[in-house]
CSV table of C-alpha atoms in Angstrom, one decimal:
chain,number,residue,atom,x,y,z
A,1,MET,CA,-3.9,-7.3,-18.9
A,2,LEU,CA,-0.3,-5.9,-17.3
A,3,ALA,CA,1.2,-6.2,-20.7
A,4,ASP,CA,-1.6,-4.2,-21.9
A,5,ASP,CA,-0.3,-1.0,-20.9
A,6,ASP,CA,2.1,1.8,-21.8
A,7,LEU,CA,4.4,1.1,-18.8
A,8,GLY,CA,3.7,-2.7,-18.3
A,9,GLY,CA,4.2,-3.6,-21.9
A,10,GLN,CA,7.4,-3.1,-21.5
A,11,ARG,CA,7.9,-5.2,-19.1
A,12,ASP,CA,5.6,-8.0,-18.9
A,13,ASP,CA,5.2,-11.2,-20.9
A,14,PRO,CA,1.4,-12.1,-22.1
A,15,SER,CA,2.6,-14.9,-23.4
A,16,THR,CA,0.9,-18.4,-23.2
A,17,PRO,CA,1.5,-20.8,-21.7
A,18,THR,CA,1.7,-18.8,-18.6
A,19,ASN,CA,5.0,-17.6,-18.1
A,20,ARG,CA,6.6,-19.7,-15.1
A,21,LYS,CA,7.4,-16.5,-12.9
A,22,TYR,CA,3.9,-15.8,-12.9
A,23,VAL,CA,3.0,-18.6,-11.3
A,24,ASP,CA,5.4,-18.5,-8.9
A,25,ALA,CA,4.3,-15.3,-7.6
A,26,PHE,CA,0.4,-15.8,-7.3
A,27,ALA,CA,1.3,-18.8,-5.8
A,28,ALA,CA,3.6,-17.1,-2.7
A,29,ILE,CA,0.6,-13.8,-2.9
A,30,ASP,CA,-1.6,-16.9,-2.1
A,31,SER,CA,0.4,-18.2,0.6
A,32,ASP,CA,0.2,-15.3,2.5
A,33,PRO,CA,-2.8,-13.5,4.1
A,34,ASN,CA,-1.4,-9.5,3.8
A,35,PRO,CA,-1.4,-9.3,0.2
A,36,LEU,CA,-5.0,-9.8,-1.7
A,37,LEU,CA,-5.0,-10.0,-5.0
A,38,ALA,CA,-8.9,-9.0,-7.2
A,39,VAL,CA,-10.5,-9.1,-10.3
A,40,ALA,CA,-13.1,-7.7,-12.0
A,41,GLU,CA,-15.3,-9.8,-14.0
A,42,ASP,CA,-18.1,-8.7,-16.5
A,43,ASP,CA,-20.1,-11.7,-17.7
A,44,ARG,CA,-17.0,-14.2,-16.8
A,45,ASN,CA,-15.0,-12.3,-18.5
A,46,LEU,CA,-11.7,-10.7,-16.5
A,47,VAL,CA,-11.8,-6.8,-16.9
A,48,GLY,CA,-10.1,-5.7,-14.6
A,49,CYS,CA,-7.1,-6.7,-11.6
A,50,LEU,CA,-5.4,-5.1,-8.4
A,51,GLN,CA,-3.4,-5.8,-5.6
A,52,ILE,CA,-3.9,-4.8,-2.3
A,53,SER,CA,-0.9,-5.5,0.5
A,54,PHE,CA,-2.0,-4.5,4.0
A,55,ILE,CA,1.1,-3.9,5.5
A,56,PRO,CA,1.7,-4.0,9.8
A,57,GLY,CA,3.8,-1.3,11.0
A,58,LEU,CA,4.8,0.1,14.5
A,59,SER,CA,4.7,3.9,13.4
A,60,ARG,CA,1.7,5.7,14.6
A,61,LEU,CA,0.5,3.5,17.2
A,62,GLY,CA,1.0,0.3,15.2
A,63,MET,CA,-1.1,1.6,12.5
A,64,TRP,CA,-1.9,-1.1,9.5
A,65,ARG,CA,-1.7,0.4,6.1
A,66,GLY,CA,-3.3,-1.0,2.8
A,67,ARG,CA,-1.0,-0.4,-0.6
A,68,ILE,CA,-3.2,-0.8,-3.7
A,69,GLU,CA,-0.8,-1.7,-6.9
A,70,SER,CA,-0.8,-2.9,-9.9
A,71,VAL,CA,-4.4,-1.7,-11.2
A,72,ARG,CA,-4.8,-2.6,-14.9
A,73,ILE,CA,-8.4,-2.5,-17.0
A,74,ALA,CA,-8.6,-4.2,-19.8
A,75,SER,CA,-8.4,-1.5,-22.5
A,76,PRO,CA,-12.2,-1.8,-23.5
A,77,TYR,CA,-13.7,-1.2,-20.7
A,78,ARG,CA,-11.2,2.1,-19.7
A,79,GLY,CA,-12.7,5.6,-19.3
A,80,LYS,CA,-16.3,4.1,-18.4
A,81,GLY,CA,-15.8,4.3,-14.0
A,82,LEU,CA,-14.6,1.0,-13.5
A,83,GLY,CA,-11.7,2.3,-12.3
A,84,ARG,CA,-13.0,4.4,-10.0
A,85,THR,CA,-16.0,1.5,-8.8
A,86,MET,CA,-12.6,-1.2,-8.1
A,87,PHE,CA,-10.2,1.9,-6.1
A,88,GLU,CA,-13.8,2.4,-4.4
A,89,TRP,CA,-14.1,-1.5,-3.4
A,90,ALA,CA,-10.5,-1.9,-2.7
A,91,ILE,CA,-10.6,1.7,-0.1
A,92,ASP,CA,-13.5,-0.2,1.6
A,93,GLU,CA,-11.7,-3.2,2.1
A,94,CYS,CA,-8.6,-1.4,3.9
A,95,ARG,CA,-11.4,0.2,5.8
A,96,ASN,CA,-12.6,-3.3,6.8
A,97,TYR,CA,-9.1,-4.5,7.1
A,98,GLY,CA,-8.7,-2.0,10.1
A,99,CYS,CA,-6.3,0.2,8.0
A,100,GLY,CA,-5.9,3.3,9.2
A,101,LEU,CA,-4.3,5.1,5.8
A,102,VAL,CA,-4.4,3.9,2.1
A,103,GLN,CA,-1.0,4.3,-0.2
A,104,LEU,CA,0.2,4.3,-3.3
A,105,THR,CA,2.1,5.5,-5.7
A,106,THR,CA,1.8,6.4,-9.6
A,107,ASP,CA,4.8,7.2,-11.7
A,108,LYS,CA,5.3,10.7,-12.8
A,109,SER,CA,4.4,10.3,-16.4
A,110,ARG,CA,0.9,8.9,-15.7
A,111,ALA,CA,-0.4,12.5,-15.5
A,112,ASP,CA,-4.0,12.0,-15.4
A,113,ALA,CA,-4.0,9.5,-13.1
A,114,HIS,CA,-2.9,12.0,-10.4
A,115,GLN,CA,-6.2,14.2,-11.1
A,116,PHE,CA,-8.4,10.8,-10.7
A,117,TYR,CA,-6.5,9.8,-7.4
A,118,GLU,CA,-7.4,13.2,-5.9
A,119,THR,CA,-10.8,12.9,-7.0
A,120,LEU,CA,-11.1,10.1,-4.9
A,121,GLY,CA,-9.5,11.7,-1.9
A,122,PHE,CA,-5.7,10.8,-1.9
A,123,THR,CA,-3.2,13.8,-1.2
A,124,ALA,CA,0.0,13.7,-2.9
A,125,GLY,CA,2.7,14.7,0.0
A,126,HIS,CA,5.4,12.0,-0.5
A,127,GLU,CA,8.2,11.1,-3.0
A,128,GLY,CA,7.8,7.5,-4.3
A,129,LEU,CA,11.6,6.4,-4.9
A,130,LYS,CA,12.7,3.6,-6.6
A,131,LEU,CA,16.1,1.5,-6.4
A,132,ILE,CA,16.0,-1.4,-9.5
A,133,LEU,CA,18.8,-4.7,-8.1
B,1,MET,CA,12.5,6.3,18.6
B,2,LEU,CA,9.2,6.8,16.9
B,3,ALA,CA,8.1,9.4,18.6
B,4,ASP,CA,11.5,11.4,18.5
B,5,ASP,CA,11.2,12.9,15.0
B,6,ASP,CA,9.8,16.1,13.6
B,7,LEU,CA,6.5,14.1,12.3
B,8,GLY,CA,6.3,11.3,14.6
B,9,GLY,CA,6.4,13.2,17.4
B,10,GLN,CA,2.7,14.1,16.6
B,11,ARG,CA,1.6,10.9,16.3
B,12,ASP,CA,3.7,8.1,18.1
B,13,ASP,CA,3.2,7.7,22.0
B,14,PRO,CA,6.8,7.0,24.1
B,15,SER,CA,5.3,6.3,27.5
B,16,THR,CA,5.7,3.3,29.2
B,17,PRO,CA,4.4,0.9,29.8
B,18,THR,CA,4.3,0.4,26.2
B,19,ASN,CA,1.0,1.0,24.4
B,20,ARG,CA,-0.7,-1.9,23.8
B,21,LYS,CA,-0.9,-0.9,20.1
B,22,TYR,CA,2.2,-1.4,19.5
B,23,VAL,CA,2.9,-4.6,21.1
B,24,ASP,CA,-0.7,-5.9,18.7
B,25,ALA,CA,1.4,-4.8,16.3
B,26,PHE,CA,4.7,-6.2,17.0
B,27,ALA,CA,2.7,-9.4,16.9
B,28,ALA,CA,1.5,-8.8,13.6
B,29,ILE,CA,4.7,-8.1,12.2
B,30,ASP,CA,6.9,-11.2,13.7
B,31,SER,CA,4.0,-13.8,12.9
B,32,ASP,CA,4.4,-12.7,9.1
B,33,PRO,CA,7.2,-13.9,7.1
B,34,ASN,CA,7.0,-10.8,4.6
B,35,PRO,CA,7.8,-8.0,7.0
B,36,LEU,CA,11.3,-7.6,9.0
B,37,LEU,CA,11.9,-5.4,12.3
B,38,ALA,CA,15.6,-4.9,12.7
B,39,VAL,CA,17.5,-2.7,15.2
B,40,ALA,CA,20.9,-1.3,15.3
B,41,GLU,CA,22.9,-1.6,18.5
B,42,ASP,CA,26.2,0.3,19.7
B,43,ASP,CA,27.5,-1.3,23.0
B,44,ARG,CA,23.6,-3.2,23.8
B,45,ASN,CA,22.2,0.4,23.1
B,46,LEU,CA,19.2,0.5,20.4
B,47,VAL,CA,20.3,3.3,18.4
B,48,GLY,CA,18.2,2.6,15.4
B,49,CYS,CA,15.1,0.9,14.1
B,50,LEU,CA,14.0,0.0,10.6
B,51,GLN,CA,11.4,-1.8,9.0
B,52,ILE,CA,11.4,-3.8,5.7
B,53,SER,CA,8.5,-5.4,3.7
B,54,PHE,CA,8.9,-7.4,1.7
B,55,ILE,CA,5.7,-7.8,-1.7
B,56,PRO,CA,5.6,-10.1,-3.7
B,57,GLY,CA,3.8,-9.2,-6.7
B,58,LEU,CA,2.4,-10.4,-10.3
B,59,SER,CA,3.8,-7.1,-12.0
B,60,ARG,CA,6.9,-7.1,-13.8
B,61,LEU,CA,7.3,-11.0,-14.3
B,62,GLY,CA,5.8,-11.5,-10.4
B,63,MET,CA,9.2,-9.4,-9.1
B,64,TRP,CA,9.3,-9.1,-5.3
B,65,ARG,CA,9.6,-5.7,-4.2
B,66,GLY,CA,11.2,-4.6,-1.1
B,67,ARG,CA,9.8,-1.6,1.1
B,68,ILE,CA,12.3,0.3,3.3
B,69,GLU,CA,9.8,2.2,5.9
B,70,SER,CA,9.6,3.7,9.6
B,71,VAL,CA,13.8,4.2,9.4
B,72,ARG,CA,14.5,5.9,13.0
B,73,ILE,CA,17.9,6.5,14.4
B,74,ALA,CA,18.4,8.3,18.0
B,75,SER,CA,19.1,11.4,17.9
B,76,PRO,CA,22.6,11.2,19.6
B,77,TYR,CA,23.8,9.4,16.4
B,78,ARG,CA,22.1,11.3,13.7
B,79,GLY,CA,24.5,13.0,10.7
B,80,LYS,CA,27.5,10.4,11.5
B,81,GLY,CA,27.0,7.5,8.9
B,82,LEU,CA,24.3,5.3,10.7
B,83,GLY,CA,21.4,6.1,8.3
B,84,ARG,CA,23.4,5.3,4.8
B,85,THR,CA,25.0,2.0,6.9
B,86,MET,CA,21.3,1.0,7.5
B,87,PHE,CA,19.9,1.5,4.1
B,88,GLU,CA,23.1,-0.3,2.6
B,89,TRP,CA,22.3,-3.5,4.7
B,90,ALA,CA,18.4,-3.0,4.1
B,91,ILE,CA,19.2,-2.5,0.4
B,92,ASP,CA,21.4,-6.2,0.7
B,93,GLU,CA,18.8,-7.8,2.6
B,94,CYS,CA,16.3,-6.6,-0.3
B,95,ARG,CA,19.0,-8.2,-2.6
B,96,ASN,CA,19.3,-11.6,-0.3
B,97,TYR,CA,15.8,-11.5,-0.4
B,98,GLY,CA,15.4,-12.3,-4.5
B,99,CYS,CA,13.5,-8.3,-5.1
B,100,GLY,CA,13.8,-6.8,-7.9
B,101,LEU,CA,13.5,-3.4,-6.7
B,102,VAL,CA,13.5,-1.6,-3.4
B,103,GLN,CA,11.0,0.9,-3.0
B,104,LEU,CA,10.1,4.2,-0.4
B,105,THR,CA,8.2,7.2,-0.2
B,106,THR,CA,9.4,10.0,1.7
B,107,ASP,CA,7.3,13.1,2.9
B,108,LYS,CA,8.1,16.1,1.0
B,109,SER,CA,8.8,18.2,3.6
B,110,ARG,CA,11.8,15.9,4.7
B,111,ALA,CA,13.8,18.1,1.8
B,112,ASP,CA,17.5,17.0,3.1
B,113,ALA,CA,16.5,13.1,2.7
B,114,HIS,CA,15.8,12.8,-0.9
B,115,GLN,CA,19.7,14.0,-1.7
B,116,PHE,CA,20.6,11.1,0.7
B,117,TYR,CA,18.2,8.6,-0.9
B,118,GLU,CA,19.9,10.0,-4.1
B,119,THR,CA,23.0,9.7,-2.9
B,120,LEU,CA,22.3,5.8,-2.4
B,121,GLY,CA,21.0,5.1,-6.0
B,122,PHE,CA,17.4,6.4,-5.4
B,123,THR,CA,15.3,7.6,-8.3
B,124,ALA,CA,12.5,10.0,-7.7
B,125,GLY,CA,9.7,8.6,-10.3
B,126,HIS,CA,6.7,8.7,-9.0
B,127,GLU,CA,4.1,10.2,-6.6
B,128,GLY,CA,3.4,9.1,-3.4
B,129,LEU,CA,-0.5,9.6,-2.2
B,130,LYS,CA,-2.0,9.0,0.5
B,131,LEU,CA,-5.9,8.7,2.3
B,132,ILE,CA,-6.3,8.5,5.7
B,133,LEU,CA,-9.3,6.4,6.6
């Protein structure tokens, strides 16, 4: 599902057996209490996934923040409201975890995504910068 | 130092004794291996601070990412290259931790910051969105 995406297709590996790098990354996420991987199922088929990283910080009176990332929907399920349901669930998870805000960044080339996030209540007040190492 | 800032001044509390919320947040950061709080000292005076959150993820072949955030410089030390030194150190920490990229978001109102980040090699390809809970 990570590779079935305009951007992910260029940088992820859908081959079987699963690339060892994903197995190691899953173990790292699983052993840390603060990132949360979630999947959406339809009749035992995996149809969506996302990650929430709960991040403690000192700023804003020690406010916890939730970062929602790596959201993917299986292609037959796109455009049917599943993304909205998953985001609403993820926002509730952040609220229940005690976060004061939810953050995400979206590639500027994903133009339709911005409008979608605005309908969920997000505001685009920041620039998202990246440095490849 | 968090409150001695155009934006932070509106939302942080510099009073003594330290607000309990900061003590709790420090304990949360300290007990988690993935966020790293660092301070810069000059002759035993605290002159700067920053946080790096090392975030595991499945995307991009299970790439770890480093998020640099809450960077603050004591006002007498601003404009003297300390910020650059701290960022270069933080980027090296991300590299040493095994991160494949470094991310940060910056408030669009901090116009001079964008140019500074570009000189460090960052590119602004993302929108940073936020939802206050």
